PDB file of C-alpha atoms in Angstrom:
ATOM      1  CA  MET A  23      -0.717 -15.217   6.838  1.00 43.00           C
ATOM      2  CA  SER A  24       1.706 -18.016   7.925  1.00 53.00           C
ATOM      3  CA  VAL A  25       4.028 -18.105  10.423  1.00 52.00           C
ATOM      4  CA  LYS A  26       7.230 -19.764  11.129  1.00 45.00           C
ATOM      5  CA  HIS A  27       6.447 -22.431  14.033  1.00 42.00           C
ATOM      6  CA  VAL A  28       4.294 -20.702  14.899  1.00 43.00           C
ATOM      7  CA  ALA A  29       0.665 -20.099  14.876  1.00 41.00           C
ATOM      8  CA  ARG A  30      -1.814 -17.857  12.877  1.00 43.00           C
ATOM      9  CA  VAL A  31      -4.850 -15.723  13.676  1.00 43.00           C
ATOM     10  CA  GLY A  32      -8.217 -16.070  10.394  1.00 42.00           C
ATOM     11  CA  ALA A  33      -8.655 -13.305   8.770  1.00 40.00           C
ATOM     12  CA  LEU A  34     -13.054 -13.247   7.474  1.00 38.00           C
ATOM     13  CA  GLY A  35     -15.110 -12.401  10.329  1.00 38.00           C
ATOM     14  CA  THR A  36     -14.530 -12.800  14.097  1.00 36.00           C
ATOM     15  CA  VAL A  37     -11.371 -13.900  15.775  1.00 38.00           C
ATOM     16  CA  GLY A  38     -11.706 -17.642  17.652  1.00 39.00           C
ATOM     17  CA  VAL A  39      -9.111 -19.523  19.155  1.00 35.00           C
ATOM     18  CA  LEU A  40      -8.389 -23.416  18.036  1.00 35.00           C
ATOM     19  CA  THR A  41      -6.944 -24.829  20.790  1.00 36.00           C
ATOM     20  CA  ALA A  42      -6.617 -28.356  19.078  1.00 35.00           C
ATOM     21  CA  LEU A  43      -5.503 -27.481  15.997  1.00 35.00           C
ATOM     22  CA  SER A  44      -2.668 -30.129  16.740  1.00 37.00           C
ATOM     23  CA  MET A  45      -5.095 -32.805  16.648  1.00 37.00           C
ATOM     24  CA  LEU A  46      -6.579 -31.740  13.299  1.00 34.00           C
ATOM     25  CA  VAL A  47      -5.765 -34.315   9.785  1.00 35.00           C
ATOM     26  CA  GLY A  48      -3.424 -32.777   7.370  1.00 39.00           C
ATOM     27  CA  CYS A  49      -5.471 -34.016   4.052  1.00 37.00           C
ATOM     28  CA  GLY A  50      -8.965 -33.054   4.372  1.00 40.00           C
ATOM     29  CA  SER A  51     -11.716 -35.985   3.280  1.00 38.00           C
ATOM     30  CA  GLY A  52     -13.723 -32.992   1.885  1.00 39.00           C
ATOM     31  CA  GLU A  53     -16.077 -32.963   4.781  1.00 39.00           C
ATOM     32  CA  ASP A  54     -16.942 -29.679   6.272  1.00 39.00           C
ATOM     33  CA  GLU A  55     -17.518 -31.108   9.911  1.00 36.00           C
ATOM     34  CA  GLY A  56     -16.431 -28.986  12.620  1.00 34.00           C
ATOM     35  CA  LYS A  57     -15.865 -25.953  10.603  1.00 33.00           C
ATOM     36  CA  SER A  58     -17.012 -22.299  11.098  1.00 34.00           C
ATOM     37  CA  ASP A  59     -16.403 -19.183   9.081  1.00 36.00           C
ATOM     38  CA  GLY A  60     -13.958 -16.228   9.412  1.00 38.00           C
ATOM     39  CA  ALA A  61     -10.557 -16.188  11.219  1.00 40.00           C
ATOM     40  CA  ALA A  62      -7.523 -14.632  11.350  1.00 43.00           C
ATOM     41  CA  ALA A  63      -4.047 -15.425  10.790  1.00 42.00           C
ATOM     42  CA  ALA A  64      -0.890 -16.433  12.525  1.00 45.00           C
ATOM     43  CA  PRO A  65       2.854 -16.587  12.565  1.00 47.00           C
ATOM     44  CA  ARG A  66       4.800 -18.959   9.922  1.00 45.00           C
ATOM     45  CA  GLN A  67       6.589 -21.170   9.877  1.00 41.00           C
ATOM     46  CA  SER A  68      10.043 -22.162   7.689  1.00 39.00           C
ATOM     47  CA  SER A  69      10.023 -25.744   7.914  1.00 37.00           C
ATOM     48  CA  PRO A  70       7.635 -28.098   6.713  1.00 40.00           C
ATOM     49  CA  THR A  71       7.232 -29.170  10.308  1.00 36.00           C
ATOM     50  CA  PRO A  72       5.890 -26.174  12.537  1.00 38.00           C
ATOM     51  CA  THR A  73       6.884 -27.112  15.927  1.00 38.00           C
ATOM     52  CA  ALA A  74       3.933 -24.410  18.008  1.00 38.00           C
ATOM     53  CA  THR A  75       0.796 -24.869  17.918  1.00 37.00           C
ATOM     54  CA  PRO A  76      -0.899 -23.204  15.286  1.00 39.00           C
ATOM     55  CA  VAL A  77      -4.418 -21.697  15.275  1.00 37.00           C
ATOM     56  CA  SER A  78      -7.503 -20.363  13.681  1.00 38.00           C
ATOM     57  CA  LYS A  79     -10.153 -18.085  14.176  1.00 38.00           C
ATOM     58  CA  PRO A  80     -13.556 -18.806  14.112  1.00 37.00           C
ATOM     59  CA  PRO A  81     -16.173 -16.411  14.519  1.00 39.00           C
ATOM     60  CA  VAL A  82     -16.845 -14.264  17.533  1.00 35.00           C
ATOM     61  CA  THR A  83     -13.206 -15.196  19.367  1.00 37.00           C
ATOM     62  CA  PRO A  84      -9.617 -14.849  19.375  1.00 39.00           C
ATOM     63  CA  THR A  85      -7.826 -16.833  17.383  1.00 38.00           C
ATOM     64  CA  PRO A  86      -3.838 -17.382  16.810  1.00 44.00           C
ATOM     65  CA  THR A  87      -1.333 -16.919  14.420  1.00 44.00           C
ATOM     66  CA  ARG A  88      -0.514 -19.488  11.822  1.00 45.00           C
ATOM     67  CA  THR A  89       2.961 -20.788  10.900  1.00 41.00           C
ATOM     68  CA  ARG A  90       4.182 -20.439   7.490  1.00 41.00           C
ATOM     69  CA  THR A  91       6.231 -22.962   5.523  1.00 38.00           C
ATOM     70  CA  SER A  92       9.088 -21.564   3.776  1.00 38.00           C
ATOM     71  CA  THR A  93      10.601 -23.839   0.642  1.00 37.00           C
ATOM     72  CA  ALA A  94      13.283 -23.176  -1.738  1.00 36.00           C
ATOM     73  CA  SER A  95      10.833 -23.358  -4.439  1.00 39.00           C
ATOM     74  CA  PRO A  96      11.851 -22.617  -8.180  1.00 42.00           C
ATOM     75  CA  THR A  97      11.808 -19.096  -8.846  1.00 43.00           C
ATOM     76  CA  PRO A  98       8.171 -18.315 -11.389  1.00 47.00           C
ATOM     77  CA  SER A  99       7.464 -16.693 -14.106  1.00 44.00           C
ATOM     78  CA  PRO A 100       6.877 -12.898 -13.938  1.00 43.00           C
ATOM     79  CA  ALA A 101       3.514 -12.138 -13.288  1.00 39.00           C
ATOM     80  CA  PRO A 102       1.431 -10.693 -15.121  1.00 39.00           C
ATOM     81  CA  SER A 103       1.130  -6.875 -14.704  1.00 38.00           C
ATOM     82  CA  ARG A 104      -2.025  -4.776 -14.393  1.00 40.00           C
ATOM     83  CA  THR A 105      -2.875  -1.363 -15.283  1.00 38.00           C
ATOM     84  CA  SER A 106      -6.537  -1.022 -14.133  1.00 43.00           C
ATOM     85  CA  GLY A 107      -7.222   1.876 -10.889  1.00 47.00           C
ATOM     86  CA  PRO A 108      -4.171   3.562  -9.420  1.00 54.00           C
ATOM     87  CA  THR A 109      -0.917   3.290  -9.555  1.00 53.00           C
ATOM     88  CA  PRO A 110       1.153   2.084  -5.923  1.00 57.00           C
ATOM     89  CA  SER A 111       2.274   4.970  -6.254  1.00 55.00           C
ATOM     90  CA  ALA A 112      -1.287   6.627  -5.673  1.00 85.00           C
ATOM     91  CA  VAL A 113      -1.873   4.903  -2.149  1.00 95.00           C
ATOM     92  CA  GLU A 114      -0.374   5.772   0.755  1.00 97.00           C
ATOM     93  CA  LEU A 115       2.438   3.192   2.580  1.00 98.00           C
ATOM     94  CA  PRO A 116       3.082   2.585   5.883  1.00 98.00           C
ATOM     95  CA  PRO A 117       5.432   5.137   7.357  1.00 98.00           C
ATOM     96  CA  LEU A 118       9.162   3.678   7.818  1.00 98.00           C
ATOM     97  CA  HIS A 119      10.883   2.421  10.950  1.00 97.00           C
ATOM     98  CA  ALA A 120       7.411   3.124  12.977  1.00 98.00           C
ATOM     99  CA  GLY A 121       6.278   1.219  16.267  1.00 98.00           C
ATOM    100  CA  PHE A 122       3.847  -1.145  14.986  1.00 98.00           C
ATOM    101  CA  ASP A 123       1.506  -3.871  16.846  1.00 98.00           C
ATOM    102  CA  TYR A 124       0.119  -6.969  15.472  1.00 98.00           C
ATOM    103  CA  GLN A 125      -3.622  -7.261  16.425  1.00 98.00           C
ATOM    104  CA  ILE A 126      -5.136  -9.941  14.421  1.00 97.00           C
ATOM    105  CA  GLY A 127      -6.104 -11.566  17.165  1.00 95.00           C
ATOM    106  CA  GLY A 128      -8.674  -9.491  18.370  1.00 97.00           C
ATOM    107  CA  ALA A 129      -8.250  -5.244  18.622  1.00 98.00           C
ATOM    108  CA  TYR A 130      -7.349  -3.661  21.361  1.00 98.00           C
ATOM    109  CA  PRO A 131      -6.377   0.166  21.889  1.00 98.00           C
ATOM    110  CA  PRO A 132      -3.140   0.106  20.448  1.00 98.00           C
ATOM    111  CA  PRO A 133       0.362   0.823  22.890  1.00 97.00           C
ATOM    112  CA  SER A 134       1.723   4.307  23.382  1.00 96.00           C
ATOM    113  CA  GLY A 135       4.561   5.222  20.357  1.00 97.00           C
ATOM    114  CA  VAL A 136       2.228   2.696  17.561  1.00 98.00           C
ATOM    115  CA  ARG A 137       2.020   4.319  14.654  1.00 98.00           C
ATOM    116  CA  ILE A 138       0.397   1.469  12.818  1.00 98.00           C
ATOM    117  CA  VAL A 139      -1.418  -1.688  13.287  1.00 98.00           C
ATOM    118  CA  SER A 140      -2.877  -4.416  11.885  1.00 98.00           C
ATOM    119  CA  ARG A 141      -5.907  -6.176  12.699  1.00 98.00           C
ATOM    120  CA  ASP A 142      -8.389  -8.964  11.130  1.00 97.00           C
ATOM    121  CA  ARG A 143     -11.169  -7.413   8.646  1.00 97.00           C
ATOM    122  CA  SER A 144     -13.931  -7.879  11.182  1.00 96.00           C
ATOM    123  CA  ASP A 145     -12.189  -5.336  13.287  1.00 98.00           C
ATOM    124  CA  SER A 146     -12.815  -1.861  12.612  1.00 98.00           C
ATOM    125  CA  PRO A 147      -9.378   0.446  12.064  1.00 98.00           C
ATOM    126  CA  ALA A 148      -7.092   2.129  15.333  1.00 98.00           C
ATOM    127  CA  PRO A 149      -8.396   6.003  14.742  1.00 98.00           C
ATOM    128  CA  GLY A 150      -5.291   8.272  13.751  1.00 97.00           C
ATOM    129  CA  LEU A 151      -3.389   5.442  12.707  1.00 98.00           C
ATOM    130  CA  TYR A 152      -2.059   3.454   9.774  1.00 98.00           C
ATOM    131  CA  ASN A 153      -4.476   0.349   9.675  1.00 98.00           C
ATOM    132  CA  ILE A 154      -3.424  -3.007   7.642  1.00 98.00           C
ATOM    133  CA  CYS A 155      -6.488  -5.111   7.033  1.00 98.00           C
ATOM    134  CA  TYR A 156      -5.861  -8.945   7.246  1.00 98.00           C
ATOM    135  CA  VAL A 157      -7.363 -10.967   4.572  1.00 97.00           C
ATOM    136  CA  ASN A 158      -7.101 -14.762   4.902  1.00 96.00           C
ATOM    137  CA  ALA A 159      -6.613 -15.109   0.885  1.00 98.00           C
ATOM    138  CA  PHE A 160      -5.310 -18.837  -0.633  1.00 98.00           C
ATOM    139  CA  GLN A 161      -6.935 -20.623   1.669  1.00 97.00           C
ATOM    140  CA  VAL A 162     -10.529 -21.653   3.512  1.00 96.00           C
ATOM    141  CA  GLN A 163     -11.133 -20.990   7.369  1.00 90.00           C
ATOM    142  CA  PRO A 164     -12.317 -23.261   9.397  1.00 89.00           C
ATOM    143  CA  GLY A 165     -16.434 -23.858   8.698  1.00 89.00           C
ATOM    144  CA  GLU A 166     -16.589 -21.793   5.509  1.00 92.00           C
ATOM    145  CA  ARG A 167     -15.921 -24.473   2.936  1.00 93.00           C
ATOM    146  CA  ARG A 168     -19.987 -24.601   2.498  1.00 94.00           C
ATOM    147  CA  GLN A 169     -19.467 -21.203   1.721  1.00 94.00           C
ATOM    148  CA  TRP A 170     -17.424 -21.767  -1.276  1.00 97.00           C
ATOM    149  CA  PRO A 171     -17.922 -23.048  -5.055  1.00 97.00           C
ATOM    150  CA  ALA A 172     -17.212 -27.204  -4.419  1.00 97.00           C
ATOM    151  CA  ASP A 173     -14.743 -27.025  -7.379  1.00 97.00           C
ATOM    152  CA  LEU A 174     -12.793 -23.761  -6.564  1.00 98.00           C
ATOM    153  CA  LEU A 175     -11.052 -25.803  -3.505  1.00 98.00           C
ATOM    154  CA  LEU A 176      -8.274 -27.994  -4.364  1.00 98.00           C
ATOM    155  CA  ARG A 177      -8.389 -31.557  -4.999  1.00 98.00           C
ATOM    156  CA  ASP A 178      -6.270 -34.139  -5.277  1.00 97.00           C
ATOM    157  CA  ALA A 179      -6.080 -37.224  -7.906  1.00 96.00           C
ATOM    158  CA  ARG A 180      -9.040 -38.768  -5.628  1.00 96.00           C
ATOM    159  CA  GLY A 181     -11.538 -36.083  -5.514  1.00 96.00           C
ATOM    160  CA  LYS A 182     -10.712 -35.181  -2.106  1.00 97.00           C
ATOM    161  CA  VAL A 183     -10.012 -31.488  -0.973  1.00 97.00           C
ATOM    162  CA  VAL A 184      -6.283 -30.773  -0.420  1.00 98.00           C
ATOM    163  CA  VAL A 185      -5.987 -29.227   3.091  1.00 97.00           C
ATOM    164  CA  ASP A 186      -3.217 -27.532   5.326  1.00 95.00           C
ATOM    165  CA  GLY A 187      -3.226 -29.797   7.930  1.00 92.00           C
ATOM    166  CA  ASP A 188      -1.696 -27.297  10.784  1.00 90.00           C
ATOM    167  CA  TRP A 189      -4.916 -24.706  10.335  1.00 88.00           C
ATOM    168  CA  ASN A 190      -7.367 -27.100   9.293  1.00 93.00           C
ATOM    169  CA  GLU A 191      -8.159 -25.135   6.434  1.00 96.00           C
ATOM    170  CA  ALA A 192      -8.750 -25.785   2.665  1.00 97.00           C
ATOM    171  CA  LEU A 193      -6.789 -24.592  -0.323  1.00 98.00           C
ATOM    172  CA  LEU A 194      -8.208 -22.598  -2.669  1.00 98.00           C
ATOM    173  CA  ASP A 195      -8.013 -23.779  -6.348  1.00 98.00           C
ATOM    174  CA  ILE A 196      -6.625 -21.059  -8.398  1.00 98.00           C
ATOM    175  CA  GLY A 197      -4.398 -23.648 -10.618  1.00 98.00           C
ATOM    176  CA  THR A 198      -5.986 -21.520 -14.048  1.00 98.00           C
ATOM    177  CA  PRO A 199      -6.927 -18.287 -15.409  1.00 98.00           C
ATOM    178  CA  ALA A 200     -10.431 -18.616 -14.982  1.00 98.00           C
ATOM    179  CA  LYS A 201     -10.385 -20.123 -11.497  1.00 98.00           C
ATOM    180  CA  ARG A 202      -8.426 -17.478 -10.031  1.00 98.00           C
ATOM    181  CA  GLU A 203     -10.687 -14.546 -11.527  1.00 98.00           C
ATOM    182  CA  ARG A 204     -13.646 -16.643  -9.361  1.00 98.00           C
ATOM    183  CA  VAL A 205     -11.860 -16.325  -6.403  1.00 98.00           C
ATOM    184  CA  ALA A 206     -10.497 -12.656  -6.864  1.00 98.00           C
ATOM    185  CA  ALA A 207     -14.165 -11.481  -7.479  1.00 98.00           C
ATOM    186  CA  ARG A 208     -14.623 -13.357  -3.615  1.00 97.00           C
ATOM    187  CA  VAL A 209     -11.603 -12.097  -1.945  1.00 98.00           C
ATOM    188  CA  ASN A 210     -11.493  -8.769  -3.508  1.00 98.00           C
ATOM    189  CA  GLN A 211     -15.712  -8.051  -1.881  1.00 98.00           C
ATOM    190  CA  TRP A 212     -13.806  -8.649   1.518  1.00 98.00           C
ATOM    191  CA  ILE A 213     -10.949  -5.306   0.161  1.00 98.00           C
ATOM    192  CA  ASP A 214     -13.368  -3.762  -0.291  1.00 98.00           C
ATOM    193  CA  GLY A 215     -15.101  -4.345   2.785  1.00 98.00           C
ATOM    194  CA  CYS A 216     -11.591  -2.805   4.712  1.00 98.00           C
ATOM    195  CA  ALA A 217     -11.834  -0.291   1.982  1.00 98.00           C
ATOM    196  CA  ASP A 218     -14.978   0.672   3.287  1.00 98.00           C
ATOM    197  CA  LYS A 219     -14.565   0.494   7.077  1.00 98.00           C
ATOM    198  CA  GLY A 220     -11.377   2.726   6.665  1.00 98.00           C
ATOM    199  CA  PHE A 221      -7.860   0.569   6.348  1.00 98.00           C
ATOM    200  CA  ASP A 222      -4.642   2.210   4.842  1.00 98.00           C
ATOM    201  CA  ALA A 223      -3.841  -1.403   3.326  1.00 98.00           C
ATOM    202  CA  VAL A 224      -5.018  -5.024   2.926  1.00 98.00           C
ATOM    203  CA  GLU A 225      -2.130  -7.823   3.662  1.00 98.00           C
ATOM    204  CA  PRO A 226      -3.755 -11.102   2.270  1.00 98.00           C
ATOM    205  CA  ASP A 227      -2.904 -14.210   3.970  1.00 97.00           C
ATOM    206  CA  ASN A 228      -1.143 -17.288   2.337  1.00 97.00           C
ATOM    207  CA  TYR A 229       0.541 -16.081  -0.426  1.00 98.00           C
ATOM    208  CA  ASP A 230       3.001 -19.420   0.344  1.00 97.00           C
ATOM    209  CA  SER A 231      -0.227 -21.725   0.429  1.00 96.00           C
ATOM    210  CA  TYR A 232       1.836 -23.615  -3.454  1.00 97.00           C
ATOM    211  CA  THR A 233       4.472 -24.766  -0.717  1.00 96.00           C
ATOM    212  CA  ARG A 234       0.868 -26.817   1.191  1.00 96.00           C
ATOM    213  CA  SER A 235      -0.345 -27.807  -2.597  1.00 97.00           C
ATOM    214  CA  ARG A 236       1.179 -31.436  -3.036  1.00 96.00           C
ATOM    215  CA  ASN A 237       2.928 -29.670  -5.970  1.00 96.00           C
ATOM    216  CA  LEU A 238      -0.897 -28.966  -7.590  1.00 98.00           C
ATOM    217  CA  LEU A 239      -0.432 -25.131  -7.460  1.00 98.00           C
ATOM    218  CA  THR A 240       2.714 -23.509  -8.267  1.00 98.00           C
ATOM    219  CA  ALA A 241       4.805 -20.249  -7.733  1.00 97.00           C
ATOM    220  CA  ASP A 242       3.416 -18.786 -11.119  1.00 97.00           C
ATOM    221  CA  ASP A 243      -0.593 -19.380  -9.650  1.00 98.00           C
ATOM    222  CA  VAL A 244      -0.408 -17.368  -6.787  1.00 98.00           C
ATOM    223  CA  THR A 245       1.871 -14.643  -8.285  1.00 98.00           C
ATOM    224  CA  ALA A 246      -0.783 -14.481 -11.298  1.00 98.00           C
ATOM    225  CA  PHE A 247      -3.489 -14.403  -8.327  1.00 98.00           C
ATOM    226  CA  ILE A 248      -1.903 -11.666  -6.195  1.00 98.00           C
ATOM    227  CA  SER A 249      -1.650  -9.369  -8.980  1.00 98.00           C
ATOM    228  CA  LEU A 250      -5.194  -9.602  -9.480  1.00 98.00           C
ATOM    229  CA  LEU A 251      -5.614  -8.733  -5.640  1.00 98.00           C
ATOM    230  CA  SER A 252      -2.831  -5.902  -6.204  1.00 98.00           C
ATOM    231  CA  ALA A 253      -4.616  -4.457  -8.891  1.00 98.00           C
ATOM    232  CA  HIS A 254      -7.912  -4.003  -7.363  1.00 98.00           C
ATOM    233  CA  ALA A 255      -6.902  -3.027  -3.788  1.00 98.00           C
ATOM    234  CA  HIS A 256      -4.827  -0.428  -5.560  1.00 98.00           C
ATOM    235  CA  SER A 257      -8.093   0.729  -7.191  1.00 97.00           C
ATOM    236  CA  ARG A 258      -9.191   1.146  -3.663  1.00 98.00           C
ATOM    237  CA  HIS A 259      -6.768   3.043  -3.179  1.00 98.00           C
ATOM    238  CA  LEU A 260      -5.119   0.486  -0.741  1.00 98.00           C
ATOM    239  CA  ALA A 261      -1.861  -0.555  -0.164  1.00 98.00           C
ATOM    240  CA  ILE A 262      -0.968  -4.451  -0.907  1.00 98.00           C
ATOM    241  CA  GLY A 263       1.400  -6.356   1.708  1.00 98.00           C
ATOM    242  CA  GLN A 264       3.464  -9.657   0.379  1.00 98.00           C
ATOM    243  CA  LYS A 265       2.781 -11.691   3.689  1.00 98.00           C
ATOM    244  CA  ASN A 266       5.882 -14.003   4.148  1.00 97.00           C
ATOM    245  CA  THR A 267       7.041 -16.026   1.073  1.00 97.00           C
ATOM    246  CA  VAL A 268      10.982 -14.430   1.143  1.00 97.00           C
ATOM    247  CA  GLU A 269      11.482 -16.514  -2.034  1.00 97.00           C
ATOM    248  CA  LEU A 270       8.836 -14.653  -4.283  1.00 98.00           C
ATOM    249  CA  ALA A 271      10.407 -10.940  -2.672  1.00 98.00           C
ATOM    250  CA  GLY A 272      11.799 -10.634  -6.081  1.00 96.00           C
ATOM    251  CA  LEU A 273       8.722 -10.047  -7.503  1.00 97.00           C
ATOM    252  CA  ARG A 274       7.334  -8.086  -5.591  1.00 96.00           C
ATOM    253  CA  LYS A 275       7.062  -4.871  -8.206  1.00 95.00           C
ATOM    254  CA  LYS A 276       5.424  -7.514 -11.407  1.00 93.00           C
ATOM    255  CA  ALA A 277       3.149  -9.001  -8.298  1.00 97.00           C
ATOM    256  CA  GLY A 278       2.099  -5.343  -7.490  1.00 98.00           C
ATOM    257  CA  LEU A 279       3.263  -5.889  -4.051  1.00 98.00           C
ATOM    258  CA  ASP A 280       3.732  -2.386  -2.179  1.00 98.00           C
ATOM    259  CA  PHE A 281       5.238  -3.327   1.319  1.00 98.00           C
ATOM    260  CA  ALA A 282       6.313  -7.033   3.420  1.00 98.00           C
ATOM    261  CA  VAL A 283       4.604  -8.155   6.564  1.00 98.00           C
ATOM    262  CA  ALA A 284       7.401 -10.355   7.555  1.00 98.00           C
ATOM    263  CA  GLU A 285       6.348 -12.993  10.643  1.00 98.00           C
ATOM    264  CA  GLU A 286       9.988 -14.031  11.934  1.00 98.00           C
ATOM    265  CA  CYS A 287      12.119 -12.857   9.835  1.00 98.00           C
ATOM    266  CA  GLY A 288      14.828 -12.284  12.619  1.00 98.00           C
ATOM    267  CA  GLU A 289      14.608 -15.466  13.598  1.00 98.00           C
ATOM    268  CA  TYR A 290      15.420 -17.204  10.297  1.00 97.00           C
ATOM    269  CA  ASP A 291      17.690 -14.856   9.179  1.00 97.00           C
ATOM    270  CA  GLU A 292      15.481 -13.372   6.149  1.00 98.00           C
ATOM    271  CA  CYS A 293      15.206  -9.309   7.105  1.00 98.00           C
ATOM    272  CA  GLY A 294      17.482  -8.812   5.249  1.00 98.00           C
ATOM    273  CA  ALA A 295      15.949  -9.889   2.209  1.00 98.00           C
ATOM    274  CA  TYR A 296      12.440  -8.432   2.531  1.00 98.00           C
ATOM    275  CA  ALA A 297      14.519  -4.598   3.963  1.00 98.00           C
ATOM    276  CA  LYS A 298      16.256  -4.887   0.396  1.00 98.00           C
ATOM    277  CA  ALA A 299      12.584  -5.636  -2.506  1.00 98.00           C
ATOM    278  CA  PHE A 300      10.777  -3.643  -0.468  1.00 98.00           C
ATOM    279  CA  ASP A 301      13.063  -0.453   0.620  1.00 97.00           C
ATOM    280  CA  ASP A 302      12.846  -1.454   3.916  1.00 98.00           C
ATOM    281  CA  ARG A 303       9.034  -0.613   4.179  1.00 98.00           C
ATOM    282  CA  VAL A 304       8.414  -3.803   6.564  1.00 98.00           C
ATOM    283  CA  VAL A 305       6.600  -4.845   9.108  1.00 98.00           C
ATOM    284  CA  VAL A 306       8.300  -7.856  11.573  1.00 98.00           C
ATOM    285  CA  ILE A 307       6.550 -10.280  13.918  1.00 98.00           C
ATOM    286  CA  GLU A 308       8.997 -12.319  16.413  1.00 98.00           C
ATOM    287  CA  TYR A 309       7.273 -14.898  18.523  1.00 98.00           C
ATOM    288  CA  THR A 310      10.477 -15.679  20.190  1.00 98.00           C
ATOM    289  CA  ASP A 311      12.824 -13.150  22.680  1.00 98.00           C
ATOM    290  CA  SER A 312      15.467 -14.825  20.364  1.00 98.00           C
ATOM    291  CA  GLY A 313      14.270 -13.821  17.208  1.00 98.00           C
ATOM    292  CA  LEU A 314      13.450 -10.021  18.362  1.00 98.00           C
ATOM    293  CA  ARG A 315      16.979  -9.530  19.557  1.00 98.00           C
ATOM    294  CA  LYS A 316      18.352 -10.542  16.288  1.00 98.00           C
ATOM    295  CA  ALA A 317      15.965  -8.610  14.272  1.00 98.00           C
ATOM    296  CA  ARG A 318      16.493  -5.273  16.271  1.00 98.00           C
ATOM    297  CA  SER A 319      20.474  -6.225  16.150  1.00 98.00           C
ATOM    298  CA  ALA A 320      20.794  -6.603  12.515  1.00 97.00           C
ATOM    299  CA  PHE A 321      17.581  -4.117  11.650  1.00 98.00           C
ATOM    300  CA  GLY A 322      16.257  -2.035  14.439  1.00 97.00           C
ATOM    301  CA  ASP A 323      17.175   1.095  12.886  1.00 97.00           C
ATOM    302  CA  ARG A 324      15.757   0.316   9.762  1.00 98.00           C
ATOM    303  CA  LEU A 325      12.037  -1.663  10.001  1.00 98.00           C
ATOM    304  CA  SER A 326       9.142  -1.654  12.261  1.00 98.00           C
ATOM    305  CA  ILE A 327       9.125  -5.138  14.965  1.00 98.00           C
ATOM    306  CA  VAL A 328       7.522  -6.081  17.622  1.00 98.00           C
ATOM    307  CA  ARG A 329       7.343  -9.176  19.084  1.00 98.00           C
ATOM    308  CA  ARG A 330       3.911 -10.628  20.447  1.00 98.00           C
ATOM    309  CA  ASP A 331       2.628 -14.091  21.580  1.00 98.00           C
ATOM    310  CA  VAL A 332       2.120 -16.733  18.753  1.00 95.00           C
ATOM    311  CA  MET A 333      -2.184 -16.722  19.751  1.00 93.00           C
ATOM    312  CA  VAL A 334      -1.213 -12.775  19.187  1.00 97.00           C
ATOM    313  CA  SER A 335      -3.747 -12.585  21.916  1.00 97.00           C
ATOM    314  CA  THR A 336      -5.351  -9.435  23.922  1.00 98.00           C
ATOM    315  CA  PRO A 337      -4.436  -8.361  27.108  1.00 97.00           C
ATOM    316  CA  GLY A 338      -5.472  -9.589  29.962  1.00 94.00           C
ATOM    317  CA  ASP A 339      -4.662 -12.827  28.112  1.00 96.00           C
ATOM    318  CA  LYS A 340      -2.628 -14.864  30.543  1.00 96.00           C
ATOM    319  CA  GLU A 341      -0.985 -15.704  27.116  1.00 96.00           C
ATOM    320  CA  TYR A 342      -0.462 -11.994  26.659  1.00 98.00           C
ATOM    321  CA  VAL A 343       3.171 -10.816  24.837  1.00 98.00           C
ATOM    322  CA  ARG A 344       4.025  -7.821  23.407  1.00 98.00           C
ATOM    323  CA  ARG A 345       7.436  -6.303  23.386  1.00 97.00           C
ATOM    324  CA  THR A 346       9.652  -3.878  21.376  1.00 97.00           C
ATOM    325  CA  ARG A 347      13.054  -4.993  23.071  1.00 93.00           C
TER     326      ARG A 347
END
């Protein structure tokens, strides 16, 4: 997932905090030195230059959320619809206007009043609650490049891997139908893992990765790809959420998306667009007090809203913040 002007936690394997992301180079050389598998997500940024230090999560330690870039990109053509598996109406959707906690940086006992929890796919669901499984679907966590076929990493005209510099994550090449199918086959194995653990829904992060692709990927590419993930999630009786990327919210039905996970929509005046597109079935993460106030002021009686720290840390950590008002 991406976060606006903030950090994000990874989604593969255990969560770990990358404390030096701001020193990472934005355009990788294609080498994999210093990278490790597994990660979570982090907050997203609405402008190309994030204002907070992003983070990603390597194995065995909590990591932060990531910022997302929101750009006024052209509206893509409708994504192809898939008919295999159960329809969205056959899956359980998150409850409306319910207590929510964002735990992608590490699982802990949910606070009182929480009914919805989002956790990294490496963690287990919280008993008795509605559980969302975080998966980094469009980019490769640091340290995992060698686990991917070289031709599935997006490369520029010089053959160098295109990297999200804020998170040191290589972008996946989903620019052709054949490559989309191959990448989806891998990501769908993680979705299977979420289903097998008992999660209710999946949150594929970095839907907005095309905005960081140097025009090598398009909105059509990402919507076509996420429709493959949606079909598979529904076949496993999981709901699937759109992570950020408000500019594509109008395509949610054709893309097969059931709800939204919106980072900083209060801070950036986007909550209304998500609420309209997803019939108020929106979970909101704000990373500032001002964002929380704005989100609650306009949508406090309609959406599920929580204020977290950008590292999405766990109780006991000095950075830990969780508030609902």
